[in-house]
Amino acid sequence: MNESHFPVVYSTLDSEALVSLVLSQYGLGDQLCCQFWHRGLSDIYLVTTPQSQYVLRVSHTHWRSRPEIEFELDYLRYIHHQSIPVAIPLPNQQGRFLVDIHAPEGSRFATLFPYAPGKIPLGDLSPLQGKVLGRVVAQMHNAGQLFQSAGQRPSLEFDYLYRRSCQDILPFLRHRPEDSDYLISLGQEIQNKLRSLPQVAPFWTVCWGDPHSGNMHFTDDDTLTLFDFDQCGYGWRAFDIGKFLQISIRSGLNRAVRDAFLTGYEEVSPLTEMEMDALQAFTQIAHLWSWSISLHSAKLHNSCQLDDSFFTQRLHQLKRLKSPEWQLF
């Protein structure tokens, strides 16, 4: 085999090459500093000029296609025009929001964003910040009901979230049949719980998909900017609330902040009794979805994590979310 064409599943792109081949298309001047900043579902580079800071996001080949990214960028521009405080993609000098990169593992896509003012809340959200966030998420859900895009993104409905998650998780539980049976029976319970929720407005809209304090900046006067919509898609609005609660419970966010988030949300867009009754099920399916994503990441970057304790811990967390006292954790 020709060594120059050895198969690659993931590459870290050189910062200097990104300056010359990608960032040069944006007219940011010659005094650019670009440094690798964070690896998540995409690679994040911090870009600094004498005047401003930016974030360059480079997709992974295994996660998002061009049409899926175009959906997200169309949505961000749309809700920005609806006065939702989000970091929006910046066009290059040719007016394009995506720059194609021919990486060793395949096509990747770069997008430049302004650096959101403020910072991630230190010590997590305050009750006031939780309430502000709840209001903004409700406003975003209301605005998203009329959104349309030529791009394509999988809907955040039961089959996509649960079945795809189980396809990833269950092969690792073959030697643990009781745990496999538990996930399968839980899926049936969740499906029965969500069966009556209609896929029409206001219940069904575009969801953020990953609402948590690490995906937003607050300024000192509690002005909010949202970012990282990599998991967005059409779905039940209650899924976003369930995802916020799931992440909040797992991270130990104060109950008062969670309650403030719901209060802020319902001040803008009250939830129905049927939606409130489904929130526990949504936290469970959100947990499975997050588990599946972390499993994908570990398989690619850190397979040594995937021992029995990895699965035992997540099963324990899932069972806590199924308990009658799930909101108390």
Coordinates of C-alpha atoms in Angstrom, one line a residue:
M1 CA 0.0 0.0 0.0
N2 CA 1.2 3.5 -0.8
E3 CA 2.0 5.1 2.6
S4 CA 0.7 8.5 1.4
H5 CA -2.7 7.0 1.1
F6 CA -3.0 5.0 4.3
P7 CA -6.6 5.0 5.4
V8 CA -7.5 7.6 8.0
V9 CA -10.6 7.9 10.2
Y10 CA -9.8 11.2 11.8
S11 CA -7.1 13.9 11.3
T12 CA -6.3 17.1 13.3
L13 CA -6.0 19.9 10.8
D14 CA -2.9 22.1 11.0
S15 CA -3.7 25.6 12.4
E16 CA -1.3 27.4 10.0
A17 CA -2.8 25.6 7.0
L18 CA -6.3 26.7 8.2
V19 CA -5.0 30.3 8.3
S20 CA -3.7 30.2 4.7
L21 CA -6.3 28.0 3.1
V22 CA -9.5 28.8 5.0
L23 CA -9.3 31.9 7.1
S24 CA -7.7 33.8 4.2
Q25 CA -11.1 33.7 2.5
Y26 CA -12.7 35.9 5.2
G27 CA -10.7 39.1 4.9
L28 CA -9.7 39.2 8.5
G29 CA -6.3 40.8 7.9
D30 CA -2.8 39.4 8.1
Q31 CA -2.4 39.4 11.9
L32 CA -4.2 36.1 12.6
C33 CA -3.6 33.7 15.4
C34 CA -5.4 30.3 15.1
Q35 CA -5.1 27.6 17.7
F36 CA -6.8 24.3 18.3
W37 CA -9.2 24.8 21.1
H38 CA -11.6 21.9 21.7
R39 CA -12.5 18.5 20.3
G40 CA -16.2 17.6 20.5
L41 CA -18.6 16.6 17.8
S42 CA -16.6 19.1 15.7
D43 CA -13.1 20.5 16.0
I44 CA -13.1 24.0 17.4
Y45 CA -10.3 26.5 16.7
L46 CA -10.0 29.9 18.5
V47 CA -9.2 32.7 16.0
T48 CA -7.8 36.0 17.3
T49 CA -7.1 39.2 15.4
P50 CA -6.0 42.6 17.0
Q51 CA -9.6 43.7 16.9
S52 CA -11.8 40.6 17.5
Q53 CA -12.1 36.9 18.4
Y54 CA -13.8 34.2 16.3
V55 CA -14.5 30.5 16.5
L56 CA -13.7 28.3 13.5
R57 CA -15.7 25.0 13.6
V58 CA -14.5 22.1 11.4
S59 CA -17.0 19.2 11.0
H60 CA -16.1 15.5 11.4
T61 CA -16.7 13.3 8.4
H62 CA -18.5 10.7 10.6
W63 CA -21.0 13.1 12.1
R64 CA -22.5 15.7 9.7
S65 CA -23.0 15.9 5.9
R66 CA -23.1 19.1 4.0
P67 CA -27.0 19.2 3.8
E68 CA -27.2 18.6 7.5
I69 CA -24.8 21.5 8.3
E70 CA -26.7 23.7 5.8
F71 CA -29.9 23.1 7.7
E72 CA -28.3 24.2 10.9
L73 CA -26.7 27.4 9.4
D74 CA -30.0 28.3 7.7
Y75 CA -31.8 27.9 11.0
L76 CA -29.3 30.1 12.9
R77 CA -29.6 32.9 10.4
Y78 CA -33.4 32.5 10.5
I79 CA -33.8 32.7 14.3
H80 CA -31.2 35.6 14.4
H81 CA -33.6 37.6 12.2
Q82 CA -36.4 36.6 14.7
S83 CA -34.3 38.4 17.4
I84 CA -33.1 35.2 19.1
P85 CA -29.7 35.9 20.6
V86 CA -27.5 33.3 18.8
A87 CA -24.0 33.3 17.3
I88 CA -24.6 33.3 13.6
P89 CA -22.3 32.0 10.8
L90 CA -20.2 34.5 9.0
P91 CA -19.9 34.5 5.2
N92 CA -16.6 34.5 3.5
Q93 CA -15.6 36.9 0.7
Q94 CA -17.5 34.8 -1.8
G95 CA -20.7 34.9 0.3
R96 CA -20.4 31.3 1.3
F97 CA -21.0 30.0 4.9
L98 CA -19.2 26.7 4.4
V99 CA -15.6 26.1 3.2
D100 CA -14.9 22.6 1.8
I101 CA -11.8 20.9 3.2
H102 CA -10.4 17.8 1.5
A103 CA -9.1 16.0 4.6
P104 CA -7.3 12.6 4.5
E105 CA -10.5 10.9 5.8
G106 CA -12.9 12.7 3.4
S107 CA -14.8 15.9 3.1
R108 CA -15.0 18.2 6.1
F109 CA -16.6 21.6 6.3
A110 CA -15.4 24.8 8.1
T111 CA -17.7 27.5 9.4
L112 CA -16.6 30.8 11.0
F113 CA -18.6 32.3 13.9
P114 CA -18.1 35.5 15.9
Y115 CA -16.9 34.8 19.5
A116 CA -20.0 35.1 21.7
P117 CA -19.8 38.0 24.1
G118 CA -19.4 37.1 27.8
K119 CA -18.4 33.8 29.1
I120 CA -19.8 30.4 30.3
P121 CA -21.5 30.9 33.7
L122 CA -19.0 30.3 36.4
G123 CA -20.3 27.8 38.9
D124 CA -23.2 27.1 36.5
L125 CA -26.4 29.1 36.0
S126 CA -28.0 31.3 38.7
P127 CA -31.8 31.1 39.1
L128 CA -32.1 34.4 37.2
Q129 CA -30.0 33.1 34.3
G130 CA -32.1 29.9 34.3
K131 CA -35.2 32.0 33.9
V132 CA -33.7 34.1 31.1
L133 CA -32.7 30.9 29.3
G134 CA -36.1 29.4 29.7
R135 CA -37.7 32.5 28.1
V136 CA -35.3 32.5 25.2
V137 CA -35.7 28.8 24.5
A138 CA -39.5 29.3 24.4
Q139 CA -39.1 32.2 22.0
M140 CA -36.9 30.1 19.8
H141 CA -39.4 27.3 19.7
N142 CA -42.2 29.7 18.8
A143 CA -40.0 31.2 16.0
G144 CA -38.9 27.8 14.7
Q145 CA -42.5 26.7 13.9
L146 CA -42.3 28.6 10.5
F147 CA -38.8 27.7 9.6
Q148 CA -38.0 26.0 6.3
S149 CA -34.7 24.9 4.8
A150 CA -33.4 23.2 1.7
G151 CA -31.0 21.5 4.0
Q152 CA -31.8 18.2 5.6
R153 CA -31.5 17.1 9.2
P154 CA -32.9 14.0 10.9
S155 CA -36.0 14.7 13.1
L156 CA -35.5 14.3 16.8
E157 CA -38.3 11.8 17.2
F158 CA -38.5 8.4 19.0
D159 CA -37.1 6.2 16.2
Y160 CA -34.1 8.4 15.6
L161 CA -33.3 9.0 19.2
Y162 CA -34.0 5.7 20.8
R163 CA -33.5 3.1 18.1
R164 CA -30.3 4.7 16.9
S165 CA -29.0 4.9 20.4
C166 CA -29.8 1.3 21.1
Q167 CA -28.1 0.2 17.9
D168 CA -24.9 1.7 19.4
I169 CA -25.3 0.6 23.0
L170 CA -26.8 -2.9 22.9
P171 CA -23.8 -4.6 21.1
F172 CA -21.7 -3.7 24.2
L173 CA -24.3 -5.4 26.5
R174 CA -24.4 -8.8 24.9
H175 CA -22.8 -10.3 28.0
R176 CA -25.3 -8.5 30.2
P177 CA -28.7 -9.8 29.1
E178 CA -30.7 -8.3 32.0
D179 CA -29.4 -4.8 31.1
S180 CA -30.2 -5.3 27.5
D181 CA -33.7 -6.4 28.4
Y182 CA -34.1 -3.4 30.6
L183 CA -33.2 -1.0 27.8
I184 CA -35.6 -2.7 25.4
S185 CA -38.5 -2.7 27.9
L186 CA -37.8 0.9 28.8
G187 CA -38.0 1.9 25.1
Q188 CA -41.5 0.4 24.9
E189 CA -42.5 2.4 28.0
I190 CA -41.1 5.7 26.5
Q191 CA -42.8 5.0 23.1
N192 CA -46.1 4.5 24.8
K193 CA -45.7 7.7 26.8
L194 CA -44.8 9.8 23.7
R195 CA -47.3 8.2 21.3
S196 CA -50.1 10.7 22.0
L197 CA -47.9 13.8 21.4
P198 CA -48.8 15.3 18.1
Q199 CA -46.2 16.4 15.5
V200 CA -47.8 19.7 14.9
A201 CA -47.3 23.3 16.2
P202 CA -46.9 24.3 18.9
F203 CA -45.8 20.9 20.2
W204 CA -43.5 20.2 17.2
T205 CA -40.9 22.8 16.1
V206 CA -37.1 23.1 15.6
C207 CA -35.3 22.1 18.7
W208 CA -31.8 23.2 19.8
G209 CA -31.0 19.6 20.7
D210 CA -28.3 20.4 23.3
P211 CA -29.4 23.1 25.7
H212 CA -27.0 23.4 28.6
S213 CA -24.8 26.1 30.3
G214 CA -21.7 25.1 28.3
N215 CA -23.4 26.2 25.1
M216 CA -24.1 29.8 26.0
H217 CA -22.3 32.9 27.2
F218 CA -23.7 35.4 29.7
T219 CA -22.3 38.9 30.1
D220 CA -22.1 40.6 33.5
D221 CA -25.6 42.1 33.0
D222 CA -27.0 38.6 32.2
T223 CA -27.3 39.2 28.5
L224 CA -27.4 35.8 26.8
T225 CA -25.9 34.4 23.6
L226 CA -26.6 30.8 22.5
F227 CA -24.2 28.7 20.3
D228 CA -23.5 25.1 19.3
F229 CA -26.6 24.0 17.4
D230 CA -24.9 20.9 16.1
Q231 CA -27.7 18.7 17.4
C232 CA -30.6 20.8 16.2
G233 CA -33.5 19.4 14.2
Y234 CA -37.3 19.2 14.1
G235 CA -38.7 17.6 17.2
W236 CA -41.1 18.0 20.1
R237 CA -40.3 21.2 22.1
A238 CA -40.6 19.1 25.3
F239 CA -37.5 17.1 24.2
D240 CA -35.4 20.3 24.5
I241 CA -36.8 20.8 28.0
G242 CA -36.1 17.1 28.9
K243 CA -32.6 17.4 27.5
F244 CA -31.9 20.5 29.7
L245 CA -33.3 18.7 32.7
Q246 CA -31.3 15.5 32.0
I247 CA -28.0 17.4 31.6
S248 CA -28.8 19.6 34.7
I249 CA -29.6 16.6 36.9
R250 CA -26.5 14.7 35.7
S251 CA -24.2 17.7 36.4
G252 CA -25.8 18.5 39.8
L253 CA -27.4 21.8 38.7
N254 CA -29.5 23.2 41.6
R255 CA -33.2 22.4 41.6
A256 CA -34.0 26.0 41.9
V257 CA -32.3 26.8 38.6
R258 CA -34.2 24.0 36.9
D259 CA -37.5 25.3 38.3
A260 CA -36.6 28.8 37.2
F261 CA -35.9 27.6 33.6
L262 CA -39.4 26.0 33.5
T263 CA -41.0 29.2 34.9
G264 CA -39.3 31.3 32.3
Y265 CA -40.3 29.0 29.5
E266 CA -43.9 28.9 30.6
E267 CA -44.1 32.7 30.9
V268 CA -43.6 32.8 27.1
S269 CA -45.2 29.5 26.0
P270 CA -47.1 27.4 28.6
L271 CA -46.8 23.6 28.3
T272 CA -49.8 21.4 28.2
E273 CA -50.5 18.8 30.9
M274 CA -49.6 16.1 28.4
E275 CA -46.2 17.6 27.7
M276 CA -45.5 18.0 31.4
D277 CA -46.4 14.4 32.0
A278 CA -43.9 13.4 29.2
L279 CA -40.9 15.3 30.6
Q280 CA -39.6 12.3 32.6
A281 CA -39.7 10.1 29.5
F282 CA -37.9 12.8 27.5
T283 CA -35.1 13.0 30.1
Q284 CA -34.6 9.2 29.7
I285 CA -34.5 9.3 25.9
A286 CA -32.1 12.4 26.2
H287 CA -29.9 10.3 28.4
L288 CA -29.8 7.5 25.9
W289 CA -29.0 9.9 23.1
S290 CA -26.2 11.6 25.0
W291 CA -24.8 8.1 26.0
S292 CA -24.8 7.1 22.3
I293 CA -22.9 10.3 21.3
S294 CA -20.3 9.8 24.0
L295 CA -19.9 6.2 22.9
H296 CA -19.2 7.3 19.4
S297 CA -16.6 9.8 20.6
A298 CA -14.9 7.2 22.8
K299 CA -14.8 4.6 20.1
L300 CA -13.0 7.2 17.8
H301 CA -10.7 8.9 20.3
N302 CA -10.5 6.9 23.6
S303 CA -11.7 3.3 23.4
C304 CA -10.0 2.5 26.7
Q305 CA -13.0 4.2 28.5
L306 CA -15.4 1.5 27.2
D307 CA -15.1 -0.9 30.1
D308 CA -18.0 -2.3 32.1
S309 CA -17.9 0.7 34.5
F310 CA -18.7 3.0 31.6
F311 CA -21.9 1.2 30.9
T312 CA -22.7 0.5 34.6
Q313 CA -22.5 4.2 35.5
R314 CA -24.8 5.2 32.6
L315 CA -27.3 2.5 33.4
H316 CA -27.4 3.7 37.0
Q317 CA -28.0 7.3 35.9
L318 CA -30.8 6.1 33.6
K319 CA -32.5 4.2 36.3
R320 CA -32.4 7.2 38.6
L321 CA -34.2 9.2 35.9
K322 CA -36.9 6.5 35.8
S323 CA -37.5 6.6 39.5
P324 CA -40.5 8.5 41.0
E325 CA -38.0 10.8 42.7
W326 CA -36.1 11.7 39.5
Q327 CA -36.6 15.5 40.0
L328 CA -35.0 15.3 43.5
F329 CA -31.5 14.3 42.3

